[in-house]
CSV table of C-alpha atoms in Angstrom, one decimal:
chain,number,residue,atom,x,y,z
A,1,UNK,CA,55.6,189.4,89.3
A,2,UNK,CA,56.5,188.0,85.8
A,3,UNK,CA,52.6,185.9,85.8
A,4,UNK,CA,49.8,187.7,83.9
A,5,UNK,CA,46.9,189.0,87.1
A,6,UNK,CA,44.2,187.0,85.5
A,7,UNK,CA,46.5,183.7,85.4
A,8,UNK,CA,46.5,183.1,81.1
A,9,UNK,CA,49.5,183.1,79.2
A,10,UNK,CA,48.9,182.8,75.4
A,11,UNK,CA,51.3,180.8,73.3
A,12,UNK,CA,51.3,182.2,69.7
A,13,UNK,CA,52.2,179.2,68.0
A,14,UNK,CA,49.5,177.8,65.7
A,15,UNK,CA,47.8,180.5,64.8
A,16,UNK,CA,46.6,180.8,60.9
A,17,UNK,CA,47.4,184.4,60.7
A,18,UNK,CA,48.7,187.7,62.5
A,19,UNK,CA,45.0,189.2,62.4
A,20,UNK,CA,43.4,185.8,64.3
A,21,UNK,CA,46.4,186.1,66.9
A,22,UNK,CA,45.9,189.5,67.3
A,23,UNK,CA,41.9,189.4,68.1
A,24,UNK,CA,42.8,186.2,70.3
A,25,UNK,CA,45.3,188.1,72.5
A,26,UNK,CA,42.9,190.8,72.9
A,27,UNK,CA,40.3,188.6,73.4
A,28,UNK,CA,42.4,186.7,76.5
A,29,UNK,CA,42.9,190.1,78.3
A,30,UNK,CA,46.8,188.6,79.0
A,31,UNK,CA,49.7,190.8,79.5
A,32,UNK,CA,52.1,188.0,78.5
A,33,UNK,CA,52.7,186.0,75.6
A,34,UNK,CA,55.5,183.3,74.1
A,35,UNK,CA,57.4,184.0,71.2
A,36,UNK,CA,59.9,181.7,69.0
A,37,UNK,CA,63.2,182.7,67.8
A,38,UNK,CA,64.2,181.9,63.9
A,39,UNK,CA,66.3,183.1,61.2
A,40,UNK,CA,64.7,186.5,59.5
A,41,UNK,CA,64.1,184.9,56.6
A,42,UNK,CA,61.5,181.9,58.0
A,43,UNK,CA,60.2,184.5,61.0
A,44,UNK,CA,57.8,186.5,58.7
A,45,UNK,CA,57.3,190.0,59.7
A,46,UNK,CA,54.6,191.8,61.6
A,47,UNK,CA,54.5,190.0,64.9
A,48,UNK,CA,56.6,192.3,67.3
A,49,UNK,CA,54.8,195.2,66.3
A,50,UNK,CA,51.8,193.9,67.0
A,51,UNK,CA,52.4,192.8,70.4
A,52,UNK,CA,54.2,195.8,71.2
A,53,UNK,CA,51.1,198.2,70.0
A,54,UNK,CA,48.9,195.5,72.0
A,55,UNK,CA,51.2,196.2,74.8
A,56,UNK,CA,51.8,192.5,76.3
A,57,UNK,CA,54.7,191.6,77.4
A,58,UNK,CA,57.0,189.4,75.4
A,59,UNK,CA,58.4,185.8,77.3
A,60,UNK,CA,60.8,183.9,74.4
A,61,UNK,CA,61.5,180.3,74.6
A,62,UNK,CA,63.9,178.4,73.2
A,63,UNK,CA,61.3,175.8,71.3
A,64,UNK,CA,63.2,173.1,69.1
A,65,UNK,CA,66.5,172.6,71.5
A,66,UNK,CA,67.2,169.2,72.4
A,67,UNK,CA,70.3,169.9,74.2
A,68,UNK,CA,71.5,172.4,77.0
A,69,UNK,CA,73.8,174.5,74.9
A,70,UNK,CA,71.4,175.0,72.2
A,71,UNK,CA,68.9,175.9,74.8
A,72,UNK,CA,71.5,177.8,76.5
A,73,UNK,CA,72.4,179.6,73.2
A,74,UNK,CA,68.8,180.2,72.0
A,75,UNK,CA,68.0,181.9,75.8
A,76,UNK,CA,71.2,184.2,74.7
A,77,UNK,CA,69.9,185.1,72.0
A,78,UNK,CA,66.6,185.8,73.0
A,79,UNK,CA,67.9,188.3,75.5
A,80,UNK,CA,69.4,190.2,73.4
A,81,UNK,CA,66.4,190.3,71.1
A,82,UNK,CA,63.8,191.3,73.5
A,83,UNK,CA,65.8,192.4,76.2
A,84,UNK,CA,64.3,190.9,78.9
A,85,UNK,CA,65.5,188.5,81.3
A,86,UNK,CA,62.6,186.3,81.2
A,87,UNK,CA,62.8,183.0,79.6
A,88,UNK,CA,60.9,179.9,78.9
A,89,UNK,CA,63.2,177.1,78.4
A,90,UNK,CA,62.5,174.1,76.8
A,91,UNK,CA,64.9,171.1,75.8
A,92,UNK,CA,62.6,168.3,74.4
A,93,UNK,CA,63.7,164.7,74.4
A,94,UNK,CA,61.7,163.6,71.1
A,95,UNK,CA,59.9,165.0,68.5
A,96,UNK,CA,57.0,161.9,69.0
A,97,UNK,CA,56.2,162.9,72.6
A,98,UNK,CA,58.4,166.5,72.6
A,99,UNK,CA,58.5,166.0,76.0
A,100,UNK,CA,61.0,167.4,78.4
A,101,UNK,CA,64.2,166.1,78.6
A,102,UNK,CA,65.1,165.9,82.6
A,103,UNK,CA,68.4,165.8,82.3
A,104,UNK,CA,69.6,168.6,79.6
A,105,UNK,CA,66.4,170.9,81.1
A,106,UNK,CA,68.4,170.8,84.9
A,107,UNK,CA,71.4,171.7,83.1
A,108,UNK,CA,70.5,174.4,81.1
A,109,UNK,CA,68.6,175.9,84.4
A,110,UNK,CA,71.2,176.3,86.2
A,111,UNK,CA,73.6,178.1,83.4
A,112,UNK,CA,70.8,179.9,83.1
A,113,UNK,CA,69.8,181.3,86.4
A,114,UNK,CA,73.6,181.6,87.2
A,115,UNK,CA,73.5,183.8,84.0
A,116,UNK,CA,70.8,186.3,85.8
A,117,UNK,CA,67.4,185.3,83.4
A,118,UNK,CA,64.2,184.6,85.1
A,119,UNK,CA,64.1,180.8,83.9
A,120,UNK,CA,60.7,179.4,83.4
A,121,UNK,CA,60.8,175.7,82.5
A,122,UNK,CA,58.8,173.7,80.8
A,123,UNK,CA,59.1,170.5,82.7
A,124,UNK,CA,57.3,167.2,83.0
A,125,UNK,CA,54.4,166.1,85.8
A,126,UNK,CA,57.4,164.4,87.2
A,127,UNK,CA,57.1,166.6,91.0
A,128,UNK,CA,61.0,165.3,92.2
A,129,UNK,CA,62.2,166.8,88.8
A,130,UNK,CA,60.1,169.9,89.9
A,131,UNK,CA,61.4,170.6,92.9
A,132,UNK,CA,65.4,169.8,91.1
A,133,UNK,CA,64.5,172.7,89.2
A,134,UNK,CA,62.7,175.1,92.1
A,135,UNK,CA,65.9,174.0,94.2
A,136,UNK,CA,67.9,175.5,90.9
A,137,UNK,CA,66.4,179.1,91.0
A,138,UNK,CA,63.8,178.6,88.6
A,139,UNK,CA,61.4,181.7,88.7
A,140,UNK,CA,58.3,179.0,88.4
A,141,UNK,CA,57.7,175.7,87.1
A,142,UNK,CA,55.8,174.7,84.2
A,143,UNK,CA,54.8,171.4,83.8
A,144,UNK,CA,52.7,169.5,80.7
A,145,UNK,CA,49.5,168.0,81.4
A,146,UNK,CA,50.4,166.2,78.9
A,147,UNK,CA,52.2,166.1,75.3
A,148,UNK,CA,52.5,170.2,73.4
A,149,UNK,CA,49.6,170.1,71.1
A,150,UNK,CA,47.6,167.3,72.1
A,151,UNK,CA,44.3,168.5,74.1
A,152,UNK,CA,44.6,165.5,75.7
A,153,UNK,CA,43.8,167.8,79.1
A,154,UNK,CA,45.6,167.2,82.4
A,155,UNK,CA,46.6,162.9,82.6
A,156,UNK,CA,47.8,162.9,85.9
A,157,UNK,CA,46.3,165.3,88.1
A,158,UNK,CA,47.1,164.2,91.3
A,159,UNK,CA,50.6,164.9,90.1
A,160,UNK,CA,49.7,168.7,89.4
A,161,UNK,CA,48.4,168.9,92.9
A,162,UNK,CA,52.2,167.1,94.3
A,163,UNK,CA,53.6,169.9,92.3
A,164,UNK,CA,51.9,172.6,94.0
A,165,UNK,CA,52.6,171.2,97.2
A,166,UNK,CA,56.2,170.6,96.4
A,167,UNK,CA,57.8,173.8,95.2
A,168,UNK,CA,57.6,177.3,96.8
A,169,UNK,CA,57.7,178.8,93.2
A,170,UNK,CA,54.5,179.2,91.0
A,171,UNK,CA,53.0,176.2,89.1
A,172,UNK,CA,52.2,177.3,85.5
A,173,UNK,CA,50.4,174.6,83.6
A,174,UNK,CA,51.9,174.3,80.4
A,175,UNK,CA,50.5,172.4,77.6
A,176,UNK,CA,48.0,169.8,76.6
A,177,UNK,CA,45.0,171.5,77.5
A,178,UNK,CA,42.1,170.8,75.1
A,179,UNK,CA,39.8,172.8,76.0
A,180,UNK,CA,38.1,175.1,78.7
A,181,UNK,CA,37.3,173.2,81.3
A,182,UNK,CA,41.2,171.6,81.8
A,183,UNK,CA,42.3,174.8,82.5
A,184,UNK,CA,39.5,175.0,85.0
A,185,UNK,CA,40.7,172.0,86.6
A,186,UNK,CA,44.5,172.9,86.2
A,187,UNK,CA,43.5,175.9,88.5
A,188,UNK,CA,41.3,174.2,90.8
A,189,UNK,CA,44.5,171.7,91.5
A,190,UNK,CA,46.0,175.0,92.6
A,191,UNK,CA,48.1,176.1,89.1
A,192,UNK,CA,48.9,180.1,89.7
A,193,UNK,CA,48.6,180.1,85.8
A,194,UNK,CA,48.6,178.4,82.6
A,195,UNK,CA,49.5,178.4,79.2
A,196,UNK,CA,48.0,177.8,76.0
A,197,UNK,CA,48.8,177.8,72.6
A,198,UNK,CA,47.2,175.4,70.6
A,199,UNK,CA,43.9,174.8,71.9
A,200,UNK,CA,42.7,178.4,71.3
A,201,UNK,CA,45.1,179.2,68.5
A,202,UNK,CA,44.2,176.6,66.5
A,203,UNK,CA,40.4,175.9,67.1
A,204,UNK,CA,37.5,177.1,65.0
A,205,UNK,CA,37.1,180.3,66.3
A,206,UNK,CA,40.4,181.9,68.3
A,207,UNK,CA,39.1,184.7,70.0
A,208,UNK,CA,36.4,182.9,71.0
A,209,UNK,CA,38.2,180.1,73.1
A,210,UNK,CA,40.7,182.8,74.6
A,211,UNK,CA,37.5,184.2,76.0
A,212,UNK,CA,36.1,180.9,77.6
A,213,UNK,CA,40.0,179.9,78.6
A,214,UNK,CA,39.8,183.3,80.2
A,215,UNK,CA,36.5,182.9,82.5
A,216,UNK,CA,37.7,179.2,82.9
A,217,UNK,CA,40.9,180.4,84.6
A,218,UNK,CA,39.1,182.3,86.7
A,219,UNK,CA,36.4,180.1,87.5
A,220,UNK,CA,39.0,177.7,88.7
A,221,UNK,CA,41.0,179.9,90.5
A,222,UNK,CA,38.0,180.9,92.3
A,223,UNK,CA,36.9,177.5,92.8
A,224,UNK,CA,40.0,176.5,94.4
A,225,UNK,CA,40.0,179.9,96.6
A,226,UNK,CA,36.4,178.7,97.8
A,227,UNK,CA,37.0,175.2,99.0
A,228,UNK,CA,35.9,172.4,97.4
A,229,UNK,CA,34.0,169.9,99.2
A,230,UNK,CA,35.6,166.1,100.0
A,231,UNK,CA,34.4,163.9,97.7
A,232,UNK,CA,32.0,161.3,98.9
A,233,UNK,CA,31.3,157.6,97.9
A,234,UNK,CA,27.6,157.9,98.9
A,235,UNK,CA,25.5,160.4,98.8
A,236,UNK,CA,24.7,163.3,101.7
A,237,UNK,CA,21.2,164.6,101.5
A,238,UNK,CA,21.5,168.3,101.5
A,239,UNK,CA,17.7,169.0,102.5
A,240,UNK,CA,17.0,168.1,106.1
A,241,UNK,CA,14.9,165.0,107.2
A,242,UNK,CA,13.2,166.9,110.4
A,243,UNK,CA,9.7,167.4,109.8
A,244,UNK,CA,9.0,165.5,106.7
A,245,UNK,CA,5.3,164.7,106.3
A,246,UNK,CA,3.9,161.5,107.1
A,247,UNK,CA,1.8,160.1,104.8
B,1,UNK,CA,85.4,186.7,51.8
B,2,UNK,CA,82.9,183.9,52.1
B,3,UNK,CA,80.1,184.7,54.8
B,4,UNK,CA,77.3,181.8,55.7
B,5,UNK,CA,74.4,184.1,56.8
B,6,UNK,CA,71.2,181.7,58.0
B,7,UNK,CA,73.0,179.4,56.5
B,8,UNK,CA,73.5,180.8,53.0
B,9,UNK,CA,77.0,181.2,51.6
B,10,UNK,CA,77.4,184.5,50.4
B,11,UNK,CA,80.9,186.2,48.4
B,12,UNK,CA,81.6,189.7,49.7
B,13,UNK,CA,84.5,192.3,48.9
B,14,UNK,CA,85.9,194.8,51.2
B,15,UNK,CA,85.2,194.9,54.6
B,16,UNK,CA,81.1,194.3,56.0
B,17,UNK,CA,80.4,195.3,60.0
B,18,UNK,CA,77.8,193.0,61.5
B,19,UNK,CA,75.8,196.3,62.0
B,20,UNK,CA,75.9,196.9,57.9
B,21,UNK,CA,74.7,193.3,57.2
B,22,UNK,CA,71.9,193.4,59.9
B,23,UNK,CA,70.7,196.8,57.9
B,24,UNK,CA,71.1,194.6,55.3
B,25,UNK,CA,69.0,191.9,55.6
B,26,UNK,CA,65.8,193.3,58.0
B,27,UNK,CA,64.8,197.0,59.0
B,28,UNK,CA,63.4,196.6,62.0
B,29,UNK,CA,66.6,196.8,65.5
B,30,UNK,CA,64.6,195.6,68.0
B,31,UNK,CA,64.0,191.9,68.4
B,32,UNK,CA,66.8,190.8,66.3
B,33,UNK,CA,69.8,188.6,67.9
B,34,UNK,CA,73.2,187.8,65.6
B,35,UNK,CA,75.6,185.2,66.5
B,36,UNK,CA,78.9,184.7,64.6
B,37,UNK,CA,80.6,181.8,65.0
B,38,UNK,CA,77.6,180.7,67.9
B,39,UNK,CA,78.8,183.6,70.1
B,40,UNK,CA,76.5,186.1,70.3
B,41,UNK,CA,76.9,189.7,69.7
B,42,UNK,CA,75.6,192.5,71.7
B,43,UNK,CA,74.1,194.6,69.8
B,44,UNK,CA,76.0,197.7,71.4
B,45,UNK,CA,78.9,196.1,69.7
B,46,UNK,CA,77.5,195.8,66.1
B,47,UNK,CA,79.4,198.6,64.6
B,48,UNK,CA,82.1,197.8,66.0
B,49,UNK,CA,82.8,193.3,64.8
B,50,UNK,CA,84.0,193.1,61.5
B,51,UNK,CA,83.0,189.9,59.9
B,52,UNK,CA,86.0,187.5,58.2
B,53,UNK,CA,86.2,185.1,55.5
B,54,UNK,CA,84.6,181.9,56.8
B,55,UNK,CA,82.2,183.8,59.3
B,56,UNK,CA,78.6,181.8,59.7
B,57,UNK,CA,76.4,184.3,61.2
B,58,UNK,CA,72.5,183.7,62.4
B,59,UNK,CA,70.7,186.7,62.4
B,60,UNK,CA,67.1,185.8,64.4
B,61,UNK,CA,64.2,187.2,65.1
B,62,UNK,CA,60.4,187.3,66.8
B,63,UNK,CA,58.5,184.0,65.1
B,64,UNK,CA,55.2,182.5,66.6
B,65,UNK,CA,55.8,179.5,69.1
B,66,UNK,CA,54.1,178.8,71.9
C-alpha cells in the first residue's frame, strides 16, 4: 500500500525553509510526502537529500499543468527522476480557483495508468467524476474540500461521504483543510487519508500543526471506526428517569 | 551549435552528450529528469544522445509543491 499507516500525507509546498520542513515532516511521523518538478536552476538544492536521510517516501505531482500532455509529460519526467511509479496528477482549470479540470484530468489518467504509474488524482468533490476516474485505474482518489491553499476546510461534506461510498479505491482528502479539526472530519466522513500542505507548512509554527494534523487524523479515523451516533433534532436524556426523587 | 537549456540559449563547439551537460549543470544523478525536444531521456541513455544545433533541453529536478 502506497498510503502512509497513520493516514497524513505532507505536501512540502509553502514551507519558509528546508530546516522548518524538515522538523514538520518529522513532526507528522508520515512516510510520504509530494514533491514538484522544475528546472535546476529555480528548484534550489537540499530537498532530496533531506527526505531521503528522513527516509519518506517521495510521491511527485505534476502541479502547474493545465493540459493532459503537459501533465502527461511532467508524470514522465517525474519517473525518471524519482523512479517510482507513483504519481499525483494534477491538471488545473484556472489559476483563480486552481481547481481540477474534469476533462484533461480523465485524459491524462488513462495515458497514465495505461503507461503502468500508480495515478493518484487530484480531483474535485464532484463523486460521478470520481468514480470516471476509479473506473480508469486510478490507485485512489483525491478530492479538494475545497480550493489548494485556502483553509476554507471541507464545503461539501456530504459529497466526501458519496465519494467514499462510490469508489472501491481509497479516498485521500486533498486540499483546503485549515486546520485540525477538518482533517478530523475528512476522516470521520470515512477519507483513508489526507493531504496537507499549506495549512501546516505555512502556519506560525510547522512542526507544531503536523503534530495536531497528526492526532487529528487519528482521532477521526477512530471516531469513524467507533460509530457515531444519529443525529437528533431533540434531545435524549442520557441519565435515566426511574427513581427520581419526589419532592 | 545553439542549445536552449531551461530555456537559455547557449553557443557550444564540438560535440556535448546529454550526460556531459547534466554533469554540467547539477551534481547530484538522482532526481533529475532531461527532456530534449519534450521527449524524455532515460537516463540509461544519457551517454549515449548527442545533442544538435537547435536542441531545447529541460533538465528538472526535486522542488517543494504540495
Amino acid at each position: 500500500m502506497f498510503l502512509p499507516e497513520n493516514g497524513l500525507i505532507l505536501g512540502t509546498g509553502g514551507a519558509n525553509s528546508l530546516a522548518a520542513l524538515e522538523e514538520a515532516v518529522v513532526a507528522s511521523e508520515t512516510t510520504l510526502v509530494t514533491v514538484a518538478l522544475r528546472r535546476v536552476d529555480a528548484a534550489g538544492p537540499g530537498l532530496l537529500p533531506m527526505l531521503d536521510r528522513l527516509g519518506v517516501r517521495v510521491l511527485p505531482n505534476t502541479a502547474g499543468c493545465y493540459t493532459s500532455g503537459d501533465a502527461v509529460k511532467t508524470a514522465q519526467m517525474a519517473r525518471e527522476a524519482f523512479e517510482t511509479e507513483l504519481i499525483k496528477l494534477e491538471v488545473i482549470g484556472d489559476e483563480r480557483t486552481l481547481l481540477p479540470d474534469g476533462v484533461e484530468l480523465l485524459k491524462a489518467a488513462e495515458i497514465l495508468v495505461a503507461d503502468g504509474f500508480t495515478v493518484l488524482p487530484y480531483t474535485s468533490d464532484d463523486p460521478i467524476l470520481a468514480r470516471r476516474l476509479a473506473d480508469a485505474g486510478c490507485a485512489a482518489v483525491m478530492p479538494a474540500g475545497s480550493p489548494i491553499g485556502s483553509g476554507l476546510g471541507i464545503s461539501n461534506p456530504h459529497h466526501i461521504e458519496l465519494i467514499v461510498q462510490s469508489v472501491d479505491v481509497p479516498v485521500v482528502l486533498d486540499a483546503g483543510i485549515g486546520t485540525s479539526s477538518d482533517a478530523a472530519l475528512a476522516m470521520e466522513l470515512g477519507c483513508d487519508a489526507v493531504l496537507i500542505a499549506s495549512a501546516i507548512t505555512r502556519s506560525d509554527d510547522p512542526a507544531a500543526m503536523a503534530a495536531a494534523m497528526r492526532h487529528a487524523v487519528t482521532a477521526g479515523r477512530l471516531a469513524r471506526a467507533a460509530g457515531r451516533i444519529p443525529r437528533r433534532f431533540h434531545a435524549l436524556a442520557s441519565t435515566q428517569d426511574d427513581g427520581i426523587a419526589e419532592w | 551549435m545553439k542549445l536552449t537549456i531551461n530555456g537559455q540559449t547557449q553557443d557550444r563547439s564540438g560535440t556535448c552528450s546529454v550526460a556531459t551537460l547534466v554533469a554540467e549543470i547539477i551534481a547530484a544523478q538522482r532526481g533529475v529528469a532531461v527532456a530534449v525536444n519534450g521527449t524524455v531521456v532515460p537516463r540509461s541513455a544519457w551517454g549515449q544522445v548527442d545533442l544538435a544545433d537547435g536542441d531545447r533541453i529541460e533538465v528538472l529536478t526535486a522542488a517543494q509543491g504540495g
